CSV table of N, CA and C and ligand atoms in Angstrom, one decimal:
chain,number,residue,atom,x,y,z
A,1,MET,N,85.9,94.5,88.2
A,1,MET,CA,87.1,95.1,87.6
A,1,MET,C,88.1,94.0,87.2
A,2,ASP,N,88.3,93.9,85.9
A,2,ASP,CA,89.2,92.9,85.4
A,2,ASP,C,90.7,93.4,85.4
A,3,TYR,N,91.5,92.5,85.9
A,3,TYR,CA,93.0,92.8,85.8
A,3,TYR,C,93.7,91.5,85.8
A,4,VAL,N,95.0,91.6,85.3
A,4,VAL,CA,95.8,90.4,85.3
A,4,VAL,C,97.1,90.6,86.1
A,5,ILE,N,97.6,89.6,86.7
A,5,ILE,CA,98.9,89.7,87.4
A,5,ILE,C,100.0,89.0,86.6
A,6,LYS,N,101.0,89.8,86.3
A,6,LYS,CA,102.1,89.2,85.5
A,6,LYS,C,103.4,89.7,86.0
A,7,ASN,N,104.5,89.2,85.4
A,7,ASN,CA,105.8,89.6,85.8
A,7,ASN,C,106.1,91.0,85.4
A,8,MET,N,106.7,91.8,86.3
A,8,MET,CA,107.1,93.1,86.0
A,8,MET,C,108.1,93.2,84.9
A,9,GLN,N,107.9,94.0,83.9
A,9,GLN,CA,108.9,94.2,82.8
A,9,GLN,C,109.2,95.6,82.5
A,10,GLU,N,110.1,95.9,81.7
A,10,GLU,CA,110.6,97.2,81.4
A,10,GLU,C,109.4,98.2,81.1
A,11,GLU,N,108.4,97.7,80.3
A,11,GLU,CA,107.3,98.6,79.9
A,11,GLU,C,106.5,99.1,81.1
A,12,HIS,N,106.6,98.4,82.3
A,12,HIS,CA,105.8,98.8,83.5
A,12,HIS,C,106.5,99.7,84.4
A,13,LEU,N,107.8,99.9,84.2
A,13,LEU,CA,108.6,100.5,85.2
A,13,LEU,C,108.3,102.0,85.5
A,14,SER,N,108.0,102.8,84.5
A,14,SER,CA,107.7,104.2,84.8
A,14,SER,C,106.4,104.3,85.7
A,15,GLN,N,105.4,103.4,85.4
A,15,GLN,CA,104.2,103.5,86.2
A,15,GLN,C,104.4,102.9,87.6
A,16,VAL,N,105.2,101.9,87.7
A,16,VAL,CA,105.5,101.4,89.0
A,16,VAL,C,106.2,102.5,89.9
A,17,ALA,N,107.2,103.2,89.2
A,17,ALA,CA,107.9,104.2,90.0
A,17,ALA,C,106.9,105.3,90.4
A,18,ALA,N,105.9,105.6,89.6
A,18,ALA,CA,105.0,106.7,89.9
A,18,ALA,C,104.1,106.2,91.1
A,19,ILE,N,103.7,105.0,91.1
A,19,ILE,CA,102.9,104.5,92.2
A,19,ILE,C,103.8,104.5,93.5
A,20,GLU,N,105.0,104.1,93.3
A,20,GLU,CA,106.0,104.1,94.4
A,20,GLU,C,106.1,105.5,95.1
A,21,ARG,N,106.3,106.5,94.2
A,21,ARG,CA,106.4,107.9,94.8
A,21,ARG,C,105.2,108.3,95.5
A,22,ALA,N,104.0,108.0,94.9
A,22,ALA,CA,102.7,108.4,95.5
A,22,ALA,C,102.5,107.6,96.8
A,23,SER,N,103.0,106.4,96.9
A,23,SER,CA,102.7,105.5,98.0
A,23,SER,C,103.6,105.7,99.2
A,24,PHE,N,104.9,106.0,98.9
A,24,PHE,CA,105.9,106.0,99.9
A,24,PHE,C,106.5,107.4,100.1
A,25,GLY,N,106.1,108.4,99.3
A,25,GLY,CA,106.7,109.7,99.4
A,25,GLY,C,106.2,110.3,100.7
A,26,ARG,N,107.1,111.0,101.4
A,26,ARG,CA,106.8,111.7,102.7
A,26,ARG,C,107.3,113.1,102.6
A,27,GLY,N,107.0,113.8,101.5
A,27,GLY,CA,107.4,115.2,101.4
A,27,GLY,C,108.9,115.3,101.5
A,28,ASP,N,109.3,116.4,102.0
A,28,ASP,CA,110.7,116.8,102.1
A,28,ASP,C,111.6,115.8,102.9
A,29,LYS,N,110.9,115.2,103.9
A,29,LYS,CA,111.6,114.3,104.8
A,29,LYS,C,111.9,112.9,104.2
A,30,ALA,N,111.3,112.7,103.0
A,30,ALA,CA,111.4,111.4,102.4
A,30,ALA,C,112.9,110.9,102.3
A,31,LYS,N,113.1,109.7,102.7
A,31,LYS,CA,114.4,109.1,102.6
A,31,LYS,C,114.5,108.3,101.4
A,32,SER,N,115.6,108.5,100.6
A,32,SER,CA,115.7,107.9,99.3
A,32,SER,C,115.7,106.4,99.4
A,33,TYR,N,116.2,105.8,100.6
A,33,TYR,CA,116.2,104.3,100.7
A,33,TYR,C,114.8,103.7,100.6
A,34,GLU,N,113.8,104.5,101.0
A,34,GLU,CA,112.5,103.9,101.1
A,34,GLU,C,111.8,104.0,99.7
A,35,ILE,N,112.1,105.0,98.9
A,35,ILE,CA,111.5,105.2,97.6
A,35,ILE,C,112.4,104.6,96.6
A,36,TRP,N,112.0,103.5,96.0
A,36,TRP,CA,112.8,102.9,94.9
A,36,TRP,C,112.5,103.7,93.6
A,37,SER,N,113.6,103.9,92.9
A,37,SER,CA,113.4,104.6,91.6
A,37,SER,C,113.1,103.7,90.5
A,38,GLU,N,112.8,104.2,89.4
A,38,GLU,CA,112.6,103.4,88.2
A,38,GLU,C,113.8,102.5,87.9
A,39,GLN,N,115.0,103.1,88.1
A,39,GLN,CA,116.2,102.3,87.9
A,39,GLN,C,116.4,101.2,88.9
A,40,SER,N,116.0,101.5,90.2
A,40,SER,CA,116.0,100.4,91.2
A,40,SER,C,115.2,99.2,90.7
A,41,TYR,N,114.0,99.5,90.2
A,41,TYR,CA,113.2,98.4,89.8
A,41,TYR,C,113.8,97.7,88.5
A,42,ARG,N,114.4,98.5,87.7
A,42,ARG,CA,115.1,97.9,86.5
A,42,ARG,C,116.2,96.9,87.0
A,43,ASP,N,116.9,97.4,88.0
A,43,ASP,CA,118.0,96.5,88.5
A,43,ASP,C,117.3,95.2,89.1
A,44,GLU,N,116.2,95.4,89.8
A,44,GLU,CA,115.6,94.4,90.5
A,44,GLU,C,115.1,93.3,89.6
A,45,ILE,N,114.4,93.7,88.5
A,45,ILE,CA,113.9,92.7,87.6
A,45,ILE,C,115.0,91.9,86.8
A,46,ALA,N,116.2,92.5,86.8
A,46,ALA,CA,117.3,91.8,86.2
A,46,ALA,C,118.0,90.7,87.0
A,47,LYS,N,117.6,90.7,88.3
A,47,LYS,CA,118.2,89.7,89.2
A,47,LYS,C,117.6,88.3,89.2
A,48,ASP,N,118.4,87.3,89.4
A,48,ASP,CA,117.9,86.0,89.4
A,48,ASP,C,117.1,85.6,90.7
A,49,ASN,N,117.5,86.3,91.8
A,49,ASN,CA,116.8,85.9,93.0
A,49,ASN,C,115.7,86.9,93.4
A,50,SER,N,115.1,87.4,92.4
A,50,SER,CA,114.0,88.5,92.7
A,50,SER,C,112.8,88.1,91.9
A,51,VAL,N,111.6,88.3,92.6
A,51,VAL,CA,110.3,88.0,91.9
A,51,VAL,C,109.6,89.4,92.0
A,52,ASN,N,109.1,89.9,90.9
A,52,ASN,CA,108.5,91.2,90.8
A,52,ASN,C,107.2,91.0,90.0
A,53,LEU,N,106.1,91.3,90.6
A,53,LEU,CA,104.8,91.2,89.9
A,53,LEU,C,104.1,92.5,89.8
A,54,VAL,N,103.3,92.6,88.7
A,54,VAL,CA,102.4,93.8,88.6
A,54,VAL,C,101.0,93.3,88.3
A,55,ALA,N,100.0,94.1,88.8
A,55,ALA,CA,98.6,93.9,88.5
A,55,ALA,C,98.3,95.0,87.4
A,56,CYS,N,97.8,94.5,86.3
A,56,CYS,CA,97.6,95.4,85.1
A,56,CYS,C,96.1,95.4,84.7
A,57,GLN,N,95.6,96.5,84.4
A,57,GLN,CA,94.3,96.7,83.8
A,57,GLN,C,94.5,97.2,82.4
A,58,GLY,N,94.5,96.4,81.4
A,58,GLY,CA,95.0,96.8,80.1
A,58,GLY,C,96.4,97.2,80.2
A,59,ASP,N,96.7,98.4,79.7
A,59,ASP,CA,98.1,98.9,79.8
A,59,ASP,C,98.4,99.6,81.1
A,60,GLU,N,97.5,99.7,82.0
A,60,GLU,CA,97.7,100.5,83.2
A,60,GLU,C,98.1,99.6,84.3
A,61,VAL,N,99.2,100.0,85.0
A,61,VAL,CA,99.7,99.2,86.2
A,61,VAL,C,98.9,99.8,87.4
A,62,ILE,N,98.2,98.9,88.1
A,62,ILE,CA,97.4,99.4,89.3
A,62,ILE,C,98.0,98.8,90.6
A,63,GLY,N,99.0,98.0,90.5
A,63,GLY,CA,99.7,97.6,91.8
A,63,GLY,C,100.9,96.7,91.5
A,64,TYR,N,101.7,96.5,92.5
A,64,TYR,CA,102.9,95.7,92.3
A,64,TYR,C,103.3,95.1,93.6
A,65,CYS,N,104.2,94.1,93.5
A,65,CYS,CA,104.7,93.4,94.7
A,65,CYS,C,106.1,92.9,94.3
A,66,SER,N,107.1,93.1,95.3
A,66,SER,CA,108.4,92.6,95.0
A,66,SER,C,109.0,91.8,96.2
A,67,MET,N,109.8,90.8,95.8
A,67,MET,CA,110.4,89.9,96.8
A,67,MET,C,111.8,89.5,96.3
A,68,TYR,N,112.7,89.4,97.3
A,68,TYR,CA,114.0,88.7,96.9
A,68,TYR,C,114.1,87.4,97.7
A,69,THR,N,114.8,86.5,97.2
A,69,THR,CA,114.9,85.2,97.8
A,69,THR,C,116.3,84.9,98.2
A,70,CYS,N,116.5,84.1,99.2
A,70,CYS,CA,117.8,83.6,99.6
A,70,CYS,C,117.6,82.2,100.1
A,71,LEU,N,118.2,81.2,99.5
A,71,LEU,CA,117.9,79.8,99.8
A,71,LEU,C,116.4,79.5,99.8
A,72,ASP,N,115.8,79.1,101.0
A,72,ASP,CA,114.4,78.8,101.0
A,72,ASP,C,113.6,79.9,101.7
A,73,GLU,N,114.2,81.1,101.7
A,73,GLU,CA,113.5,82.3,102.4
A,73,GLU,C,113.2,83.3,101.3
A,74,GLY,N,112.0,84.0,101.6
A,74,GLY,CA,111.6,85.1,100.7
A,74,GLY,C,111.4,86.3,101.6
A,75,HIS,N,112.0,87.4,101.1
A,75,HIS,CA,111.8,88.7,101.8
A,75,HIS,C,111.0,89.6,101.0
A,76,ILE,N,109.8,89.9,101.4
A,76,ILE,CA,108.9,90.8,100.7
A,76,ILE,C,109.3,92.2,100.9
A,77,THR,N,109.7,92.9,99.9
A,77,THR,CA,110.2,94.2,100.0
A,77,THR,C,109.2,95.3,99.8
A,78,LYS,N,108.3,95.1,98.9
A,78,LYS,CA,107.4,96.1,98.5
A,78,LYS,C,106.0,95.5,98.1
A,79,VAL,N,105.0,96.2,98.5
A,79,VAL,CA,103.7,96.0,97.9
A,79,VAL,C,102.9,97.3,97.9
A,80,ALA,N,102.4,97.7,96.8
A,80,ALA,CA,101.6,98.9,96.7
A,80,ALA,C,100.6,98.9,95.7
A,81,VAL,N,99.5,99.6,95.9
A,81,VAL,CA,98.4,99.6,95.0
A,81,VAL,C,98.0,101.1,94.7
A,82,LEU,N,97.7,101.4,93.5
A,82,LEU,CA,97.2,102.7,93.1
A,82,LEU,C,96.1,103.1,94.1
A,83,GLU,N,96.2,104.3,94.6
A,83,GLU,CA,95.2,104.7,95.6
A,83,GLU,C,93.8,104.5,95.2
A,84,SER,N,93.5,104.9,94.0
A,84,SER,CA,92.1,104.8,93.5
A,84,SER,C,91.6,103.3,93.4
A,85,HIS,N,92.5,102.4,93.5
A,85,HIS,CA,92.1,101.0,93.4
A,85,HIS,C,92.3,100.2,94.7
A,86,ARG,N,92.5,100.9,95.8
A,86,ARG,CA,92.7,100.2,97.1
A,86,ARG,C,91.4,99.6,97.6
A,87,GLY,N,91.5,98.6,98.5
A,87,GLY,CA,90.3,98.1,99.2
A,87,GLY,C,89.5,97.1,98.3
A,88,LYS,N,90.1,96.6,97.3
A,88,LYS,CA,89.4,95.7,96.4
A,88,LYS,C,90.1,94.4,96.2
A,89,GLY,N,91.0,94.1,97.2
A,89,GLY,CA,91.6,92.8,97.2
A,89,GLY,C,92.8,92.6,96.2
A,90,ILE,N,93.3,93.7,95.6
A,90,ILE,CA,94.4,93.6,94.7
A,90,ILE,C,95.7,93.2,95.4
A,91,ALA,N,96.0,93.9,96.5
A,91,ALA,CA,97.2,93.5,97.2
A,91,ALA,C,97.2,92.1,97.7
A,92,ARG,N,96.0,91.7,98.2
A,92,ARG,CA,95.9,90.3,98.6
A,92,ARG,C,96.1,89.3,97.5
A,93,ASN,N,95.6,89.6,96.3
A,93,ASN,CA,95.8,88.8,95.1
A,93,ASN,C,97.3,88.8,94.7
A,94,LEU,N,97.9,90.0,94.8
A,94,LEU,CA,99.3,90.0,94.4
A,94,LEU,C,100.2,89.2,95.3
A,95,MET,N,99.8,89.2,96.6
A,95,MET,CA,100.6,88.5,97.6
A,95,MET,C,100.4,87.0,97.4
A,96,ASP,N,99.2,86.6,97.2
A,96,ASP,CA,98.9,85.1,97.0
A,96,ASP,C,99.6,84.6,95.7
A,97,THR,N,99.6,85.5,94.7
A,97,THR,CA,100.4,85.1,93.5
A,97,THR,C,101.9,84.9,93.8
A,98,MET,N,102.4,85.9,94.7
A,98,MET,CA,103.8,85.8,95.1
A,98,MET,C,104.0,84.5,95.8
A,99,PHE,N,103.1,84.1,96.7
A,99,PHE,CA,103.3,82.9,97.5
A,99,PHE,C,103.2,81.6,96.5
A,100,ALA,N,102.4,81.7,95.5
A,100,ALA,CA,102.4,80.6,94.5
A,100,ALA,C,103.7,80.5,93.8
A,101,ARG,N,104.3,81.6,93.5
A,101,ARG,CA,105.7,81.6,92.9
A,101,ARG,C,106.7,81.1,93.9
A,102,GLY,N,106.5,81.5,95.1
A,102,GLY,CA,107.4,81.0,96.2
A,102,GLY,C,107.3,79.5,96.3
A,103,ALA,N,106.1,79.0,96.2
A,103,ALA,CA,106.0,77.5,96.4
A,103,ALA,C,106.7,76.8,95.2
A,104,GLU,N,106.7,77.4,94.0
A,104,GLU,CA,107.4,76.8,92.9
A,104,GLU,C,108.9,76.8,93.2
A,105,LEU,N,109.3,77.8,93.9
A,105,LEU,CA,110.8,78.0,94.2
A,105,LEU,C,111.2,77.2,95.5
A,106,GLY,N,110.2,76.6,96.1
A,106,GLY,CA,110.5,75.8,97.4
A,106,GLY,C,110.7,76.7,98.6
A,107,LEU,N,110.2,77.9,98.6
A,107,LEU,CA,110.3,78.8,99.8
A,107,LEU,C,109.5,78.2,101.0
A,108,LYS,N,110.2,78.3,102.2
A,108,LYS,CA,109.5,77.8,103.4
A,108,LYS,C,109.3,78.9,104.4
A,109,PHE,N,109.9,80.1,104.2
A,109,PHE,CA,109.9,81.1,105.2
A,109,PHE,C,109.8,82.5,104.6
A,110,TYR,N,109.0,83.3,105.1
A,110,TYR,CA,108.9,84.7,104.6
A,110,TYR,C,109.1,85.7,105.7
A,111,GLU,N,109.7,86.8,105.3
A,111,GLU,CA,109.9,87.9,106.3
A,111,GLU,C,109.6,89.2,105.6
A,112,LEU,N,109.2,90.2,106.4
A,112,LEU,CA,109.1,91.6,105.9
A,112,LEU,C,109.1,92.5,107.1
A,113,GLU,N,109.3,93.8,106.8
A,113,GLU,CA,109.2,94.8,107.8
A,113,GLU,C,108.3,95.9,107.4
A,114,VAL,N,107.6,96.5,108.3
A,114,VAL,CA,106.6,97.5,108.0
A,114,VAL,C,106.5,98.5,109.1
A,115,ARG,N,106.2,99.8,108.8
A,115,ARG,CA,106.0,100.8,109.8
A,115,ARG,C,104.9,100.3,110.7
A,116,ARG,N,105.1,100.6,112.0
A,116,ARG,CA,104.2,100.1,113.0
A,116,ARG,C,102.8,100.8,112.8
A,117,SER,N,102.8,102.0,112.3
A,117,SER,CA,101.5,102.7,112.1
A,117,SER,C,100.8,102.3,110.8
A,118,ASN,N,101.3,101.4,110.0
A,118,ASN,CA,100.7,101.1,108.7
A,118,ASN,C,99.7,100.0,108.9
A,119,GLU,N,98.5,100.5,109.3
A,119,GLU,CA,97.4,99.5,109.7
A,119,GLU,C,97.0,98.7,108.5
A,120,ALA,N,96.9,99.4,107.3
A,120,ALA,CA,96.4,98.7,106.1
A,120,ALA,C,97.3,97.6,105.8
A,121,ALA,N,98.6,97.8,105.7
A,121,ALA,CA,99.6,96.8,105.4
A,121,ALA,C,99.6,95.7,106.4
A,122,ILE,N,99.5,96.1,107.7
A,122,ILE,CA,99.6,95.0,108.8
A,122,ILE,C,98.3,94.1,108.6
A,123,ALA,N,97.2,94.7,108.3
A,123,ALA,CA,96.0,93.9,108.1
A,123,ALA,C,96.2,93.0,106.9
A,124,LEU,N,96.8,93.5,105.9
A,124,LEU,CA,97.1,92.6,104.7
A,124,LEU,C,98.0,91.5,105.1
A,125,TYR,N,99.1,91.8,105.8
A,125,TYR,CA,100.0,90.7,106.1
A,125,TYR,C,99.5,89.7,107.1
A,126,THR,N,98.9,90.2,108.2
A,126,THR,CA,98.4,89.2,109.2
A,126,THR,C,97.2,88.4,108.6
A,127,GLY,N,96.5,89.0,107.6
A,127,GLY,CA,95.4,88.2,106.9
A,127,GLY,C,96.0,87.1,106.0
A,128,ARG,N,97.2,87.3,105.6
A,128,ARG,CA,97.9,86.2,104.8
A,128,ARG,C,98.6,85.2,105.7
A,129,GLY,N,98.7,85.4,107.0
A,129,GLY,CA,99.3,84.4,107.9
A,129,GLY,C,100.6,84.9,108.5
A,130,PHE,N,101.0,86.1,108.3
A,130,PHE,CA,102.2,86.6,108.9
A,130,PHE,C,101.9,86.9,110.4
A,131,GLN,N,103.0,86.6,111.2
A,131,GLN,CA,102.9,86.9,112.7
A,131,GLN,C,104.0,87.9,113.1
A,132,LEU,N,103.7,88.7,114.1
A,132,LEU,CA,104.7,89.6,114.6
A,132,LEU,C,105.9,88.9,115.2
A,133,ALA,N,107.1,89.2,114.8
A,133,ALA,CA,108.3,88.4,115.3
A,133,ALA,C,109.2,89.3,116.1
A,134,GLY,N,109.0,90.7,115.9
A,134,GLY,CA,109.9,91.6,116.7
A,134,GLY,C,109.7,93.0,116.2
A,135,ILE,N,110.4,93.9,116.9
A,135,ILE,CA,110.3,95.3,116.7
A,135,ILE,C,111.7,95.8,116.5
A,136,ARG,N,112.0,96.6,115.4
A,136,ARG,CA,113.3,97.3,115.3
A,136,ARG,C,113.0,98.8,115.7
A,137,LYS,N,113.5,99.1,116.8
A,137,LYS,CA,113.3,100.5,117.4
A,137,LYS,C,113.8,101.6,116.5
A,138,ARG,N,113.0,102.6,116.2
A,138,ARG,CA,113.4,103.8,115.5
A,138,ARG,C,114.1,103.4,114.1
A,139,TYR,N,113.6,102.4,113.5
A,139,TYR,CA,114.2,101.9,112.2
A,139,TYR,C,114.1,103.0,111.1
A,140,TYR,N,113.0,103.7,111.1
A,140,TYR,CA,112.7,104.6,110.0
A,140,TYR,C,113.3,106.0,110.4
A,141,THR,N,114.3,106.4,109.7
A,141,THR,CA,115.0,107.6,110.2
A,141,THR,C,114.3,108.9,109.9
A,142,ASP,N,113.3,108.9,109.0
A,142,ASP,CA,112.6,110.2,108.7
A,142,ASP,C,111.8,110.7,109.9
A,143,ASN,N,111.1,109.7,110.6
A,143,ASN,CA,110.3,110.2,111.7
A,143,ASN,C,110.6,109.3,113.0
A,144,GLY,N,111.6,108.5,112.9
A,144,GLY,CA,112.0,107.7,114.1
A,144,GLY,C,111.0,106.6,114.5
A,145,GLU,N,110.2,106.3,113.5
A,145,GLU,CA,109.2,105.2,113.7
A,145,GLU,C,109.8,103.8,113.8
A,146,ASP,N,109.2,103.0,114.7
A,146,ASP,CA,109.7,101.6,114.8
A,146,ASP,C,109.2,100.8,113.6
A,147,ALA,N,110.0,99.8,113.2
A,147,ALA,CA,109.6,98.8,112.2
A,147,ALA,C,109.1,97.6,113.0
A,148,ALA,N,108.0,97.0,112.5
A,148,ALA,CA,107.5,95.7,113.0
A,148,ALA,C,108.0,94.7,112.0
A,149,ILE,N,108.6,93.6,112.5
A,149,ILE,CA,109.1,92.5,111.7
A,149,ILE,C,108.0,91.4,111.7
A,150,TYR,N,107.6,91.0,110.6
A,150,TYR,CA,106.6,90.0,110.5
A,150,TYR,C,107.2,88.8,109.7
A,151,THR,N,106.9,87.6,110.2
A,151,THR,CA,107.4,86.4,109.5
A,151,THR,C,106.3,85.4,109.3
A,152,MET,N,106.5,84.5,108.4
A,152,MET,CA,105.6,83.4,108.2
A,152,MET,C,106.4,82.1,107.8
A,153,GLU,N,106.2,81.1,108.6
A,153,GLU,CA,106.9,79.8,108.4
A,153,GLU,C,105.9,78.8,107.9
A,154,LEU,N,106.2,78.2,106.8
A,154,LEU,CA,105.2,77.2,106.2
A,154,LEU,C,105.4,75.8,106.8
B,201,COA,C1,98.8,98.3,102.0
B,201,COA,C2,98.2,98.3,100.6
B,201,COA,C3,99.2,97.6,99.6
B,201,COA,C4,96.9,97.4,100.6
B,201,COA,O1,96.4,97.3,99.3
B,201,COA,P1,94.9,97.0,98.9
B,201,COA,O2,94.8,96.5,97.5
B,201,COA,O3,94.0,98.1,99.3
B,201,COA,O4,94.6,95.8,100.0
B,201,COA,P2,93.4,94.7,99.8
B,201,COA,O5,92.2,95.3,99.3
B,201,COA,O6,94.0,93.5,99.0
B,201,COA,O7,93.2,94.3,101.3
B,201,COA,C5,93.9,93.2,101.9
B,201,COA,C6,93.5,93.1,103.4
B,201,COA,O8,94.0,94.3,104.1
B,201,COA,C7,92.9,95.0,104.7
B,201,COA,N1,93.0,96.4,104.5
B,201,COA,C8,93.3,97.0,103.3
B,201,COA,N2,93.3,98.4,103.5
B,201,COA,C9,93.0,98.6,104.8
B,201,COA,C10,92.9,99.7,105.6
B,201,COA,N3,93.0,100.9,105.1
B,201,COA,N4,92.6,99.5,107.0
B,201,COA,C11,92.5,98.3,107.5
B,201,COA,N5,92.6,97.2,106.8
B,201,COA,C12,92.9,97.3,105.4
B,201,COA,C13,91.7,94.5,104.0
B,201,COA,O9,90.6,94.5,104.8
B,201,COA,C14,92.0,93.1,103.6
B,201,COA,O10,91.8,92.2,104.6
B,201,COA,P3,91.1,90.8,104.4
B,201,COA,O11,92.2,90.0,103.5
B,201,COA,O12,91.0,90.2,105.7
B,201,COA,O13,89.9,91.0,103.7
B,201,COA,C15,97.8,99.7,100.1
B,201,COA,O14,97.1,100.3,101.2
B,201,COA,C16,99.0,100.6,99.7
B,201,COA,O15,99.4,100.6,98.6
B,201,COA,N6,99.5,101.3,100.7
B,201,COA,C17,100.7,102.2,100.4
B,201,COA,C18,101.9,101.4,100.3
B,201,COA,C19,102.3,100.6,101.5
B,201,COA,O16,102.2,101.1,102.7
B,201,COA,N7,102.7,99.3,101.3
B,201,COA,C20,103.0,98.4,102.4
B,201,COA,C21,104.4,98.6,102.9
B,201,COA,S1,105.6,98.0,101.8
């Protein structure tokens, strides 16, 4: 499967938002803070301290990853892949491309939070070198789930 990873741009936003809803939607209990809208991504790509990547197969967006930076730290906020394309290394490739961008920016430390039950994401993160740094109890207000904080220091 051929795809390219590039910077997220306006033309990608409606597809990114659709993957976002499919990946993070939790029915009626969904909390708006967790599902970023098309406008949220529009705001994000306009920021100087934000890196936003998409994986594209032709004109189709099949995955994306977002990060904001502060000094030499990067906070990974989102990574998602179209359900039909999961398990093929696309998220791994997106994250490694993000780290290459981070290296260009001089980043030395990465942080993210994830639902404790999200085994796929945790496998992705620990496989890239992240280590469990702590737990935020009942962080997700829709179901009271804990957040696991993962960090990686270079
Ligand atoms: C998490 C997610 C991004 C992974 O995307 P993906 O493209 O399927 O992941 P990859 O194929 O690149 O796999 C990366 C690693 O995670 C592991 N992994 C992926 N899916 C997995 C699963 N369901 N169970 C266990 N491990 C899994 C792979 O084995 C792989 O490990 P490796 O690097 O040691 O080989 C995808 O499942 C997704 O979009 N989930 C919904 C959104 C989400 O929860 N995002 C994370 C929170 S922001």
